Tab-separated table of C-alpha atoms in Angstrom:
chain	number	residue	atom	x	y	z
A	1	MET	CA	0.185	0.199	-0.022
A	2	PRO	CA	1.994	3.783	-0.912
A	3	THR	CA	2.018	5.960	1.871
A	4	ALA	CA	1.667	9.264	1.852
A	5	ALA	CA	3.823	11.976	3.574
A	6	ILE	CA	1.255	14.751	5.954
A	7	PRO	CA	2.741	17.629	5.759
A	8	THR	CA	3.496	19.594	8.602
A	9	SER	CA	3.643	22.982	10.011
A	10	PRO	CA	6.197	25.250	10.050
A	11	VAL	CA	7.782	26.569	13.585
A	12	ASP	CA	5.898	29.252	15.360
A	13	ASP	CA	8.811	32.049	15.723
A	14	ASP	CA	6.512	33.071	19.019
A	15	ARG	CA	7.302	29.593	21.100
A	16	ALA	CA	11.135	29.357	20.261
A	17	ALA	CA	13.117	30.387	23.474
A	18	PRO	CA	13.501	33.577	24.048
A	19	PRO	CA	17.024	35.302	23.049
A	20	PRO	CA	19.569	34.868	26.806
A	21	VAL	CA	18.627	38.480	29.029
A	22	HIS	CA	22.025	40.983	27.827
A	23	ALA	CA	22.400	43.171	30.882
A	24	PHE	CA	24.218	46.840	31.429
A	25	ARG	CA	25.829	47.770	35.017
A	26	ILE	CA	26.885	51.395	36.317
A	27	VAL	CA	30.815	51.721	35.805
A	28	PRO	CA	32.037	52.576	39.154
A	29	ALA	CA	33.965	56.346	39.082
A	30	ASP	CA	37.416	54.779	39.554
A	31	GLU	CA	36.957	52.484	37.084
A	32	ALA	CA	35.022	54.756	34.353
A	33	ASP	CA	38.483	56.869	34.508
A	34	ARG	CA	39.998	54.187	32.902
A	35	ILE	CA	37.750	54.467	29.831
A	36	ASP	CA	39.747	53.350	26.265
A	37	PRO	CA	37.433	53.306	23.431
A	38	VAL	CA	40.376	51.124	21.643
A	39	ALA	CA	40.085	48.839	24.024
A	40	PRO	CA	39.091	44.492	23.574
A	41	LEU	CA	36.552	43.124	25.047
A	42	THR	CA	37.527	42.468	28.603
A	43	ALA	CA	35.148	39.659	30.365
A	44	ALA	CA	32.138	40.542	32.584
A	45	PRO	CA	31.899	41.753	36.233
A	46	ALA	CA	32.630	37.679	38.020
A	47	SER	CA	29.085	39.303	40.240
A	48	ASP	CA	25.268	40.048	38.768
A	49	ALA	CA	25.932	42.899	41.485
A	50	GLY	CA	24.819	45.976	39.513
A	51	ARG	CA	23.847	44.019	36.543
A	52	ILE	CA	20.421	45.643	35.491
A	53	PRO	CA	18.376	42.899	33.115
A	54	LEU	CA	17.305	44.161	29.791
A	55	ASP	CA	14.075	41.094	30.012
A	56	VAL	CA	12.234	45.012	29.657
A	57	PRO	CA	13.458	48.100	28.287
A	58	ALA	CA	15.308	50.714	30.867
A	59	VAL	CA	15.123	54.271	30.630
A	60	VAL	CA	18.502	55.643	32.388
A	61	GLY	CA	18.544	59.400	33.751
A	62	ARG	CA	18.543	61.736	36.883
A	63	ARG	CA	15.072	61.864	37.597
A	64	PRO	CA	13.561	58.704	34.438
A	65	ARG	CA	9.918	58.877	33.651
A	66	PRO	CA	8.191	56.199	31.205
A	67	PRO	CA	7.016	56.978	27.680
A	68	ARG	CA	3.716	58.490	27.526
A	69	VAL	CA	2.861	55.927	25.266
A	70	VAL	CA	4.203	51.963	26.796
A	71	ARG	CA	4.489	49.847	23.782
A	72	GLY	CA	4.467	46.001	25.530
A	73	ALA	CA	5.956	45.868	29.499
A	74	ALA	CA	6.709	48.850	31.006
A	75	PRO	CA	10.221	50.658	31.348
A	76	ARG	CA	12.653	49.389	34.112
A	77	LEU	CA	13.683	53.298	35.777
A	78	VAL	CA	16.855	53.357	36.031
A	79	THR	CA	17.926	56.059	38.370
A	80	VAL	CA	21.771	57.905	37.986
A	81	PRO	CA	23.676	60.225	39.571
A	82	SER	CA	23.971	64.260	38.108
A	83	PRO	CA	25.031	66.582	41.071
A	84	SER	CA	26.776	69.372	37.875
A	85	GLY	CA	22.795	68.320	36.178
A	86	GLU	CA	25.291	67.461	32.385
A	87	ILE	CA	21.967	64.259	32.630
A	88	SER	CA	19.276	64.907	31.362
A	89	SER	CA	16.227	63.899	33.090
A	90	THR	CA	15.384	60.834	30.515
A	91	HIS	CA	18.329	60.746	29.047
A	92	VAL	CA	19.047	57.137	27.321
A	93	GLY	CA	17.233	54.269	26.390
A	94	ILE	CA	18.770	50.511	26.671
A	95	ARG	CA	16.407	47.609	25.179
A	96	GLN	CA	17.229	44.355	23.699
A	97	GLU	CA	15.730	43.409	20.930
A	98	GLY	CA	15.936	39.414	19.768
A	99	GLY	CA	19.507	39.701	20.656
A	100	ALA	CA	20.853	42.926	19.767
A	101	VAL	CA	21.521	45.981	21.832
A	102	VAL	CA	20.024	48.973	21.042
A	103	VAL	CA	20.785	52.561	22.595
A	104	THR	CA	18.860	55.346	21.712
A	105	ASP	CA	19.095	59.105	23.042
A	106	LEU	CA	16.230	60.810	24.478
A	107	ASP	CA	16.857	63.744	23.202
A	108	SER	CA	18.751	64.004	25.758
A	109	THR	CA	19.926	68.023	26.412
A	110	ASN	CA	24.083	67.436	26.410
A	111	GLY	CA	23.997	63.333	23.862
A	112	THR	CA	25.700	60.997	24.661
A	113	ALA	CA	29.041	59.440	23.971
A	114	VAL	CA	29.042	55.544	22.197
A	115	LEU	CA	32.478	53.749	23.533
A	116	ILE	CA	32.127	50.240	21.261
A	117	PRO	CA	35.095	48.064	21.575
A	118	GLY	CA	38.124	48.447	18.857
A	119	ALA	CA	36.522	51.689	17.468
A	120	GLU	CA	36.443	55.442	18.051
A	121	ARG	CA	34.315	57.376	19.860
A	122	LEU	CA	30.370	57.569	18.666
A	123	ALA	CA	28.420	60.931	19.323
A	124	LEU	CA	24.663	59.867	19.295
A	125	HIS	CA	22.847	63.119	18.275
A	126	ARG	CA	19.106	63.465	19.136
A	127	GLY	CA	16.924	60.912	18.930
A	128	GLU	CA	19.278	59.060	17.560
A	129	SER	CA	19.871	54.837	17.839
A	130	LEU	CA	22.280	52.533	17.334
A	131	VAL	CA	22.941	49.105	18.075
A	132	VAL	CA	26.038	48.236	20.304
A	133	VAL	CA	27.704	44.623	21.323
A	134	PRO	CA	28.988	43.216	24.753
A	135	GLY	CA	31.297	45.691	26.516
A	136	THR	CA	30.213	49.161	25.149
A	137	ARG	CA	30.287	51.693	26.695
A	138	VAL	CA	27.704	54.871	26.981
A	139	ASP	CA	28.760	58.119	28.371
A	140	VAL	CA	25.884	60.281	29.594
A	141	GLY	CA	27.776	62.593	31.340
A	142	ASP	CA	28.910	63.871	35.076
A	143	GLY	CA	30.912	60.553	35.341
A	144	VAL	CA	28.062	58.117	34.695
A	145	VAL	CA	29.264	55.772	32.330
A	146	LEU	CA	27.091	52.296	31.559
A	147	GLU	CA	28.929	49.306	30.567
A	148	ILE	CA	26.742	46.316	28.144
A	149	LEU	CA	26.672	42.806	29.244
A	150	PRO	CA	26.771	39.919	27.648
A	151	ALA	CA	24.175	38.194	27.772
A	152	ARG	CA	23.065	35.297	30.566
């Protein structure tokens, strides 16, 4: 008796395992002073202390507020010190899209500098986004530097 193949539907991407979650940390001031924009990627800190996961988008600033319209999960609000007021209230957004990390200047007054390992310092213009890699450092001013960490 002849046999017939039974067609199957393709795997639904929504059911696929989610990618590992990236994170970022606020770099200690004594370490932030030693930023080398062309240094190779170094190992991530051994402990989870200070690790801020990107399981939801993050909004960083001296008094961050969520966007007026939130699509998806509400963002994690991360407050950083800004004694001289260089950092905007809502300065920079960091989010994971699939396996990529995206940094967005949220129309900050003084701008955002991005230091990707092995590349020169880049200035993000107001509202501009950039896909970054682990080891990237984001300078938001007033001595506050954020470092993108590898996924876990």
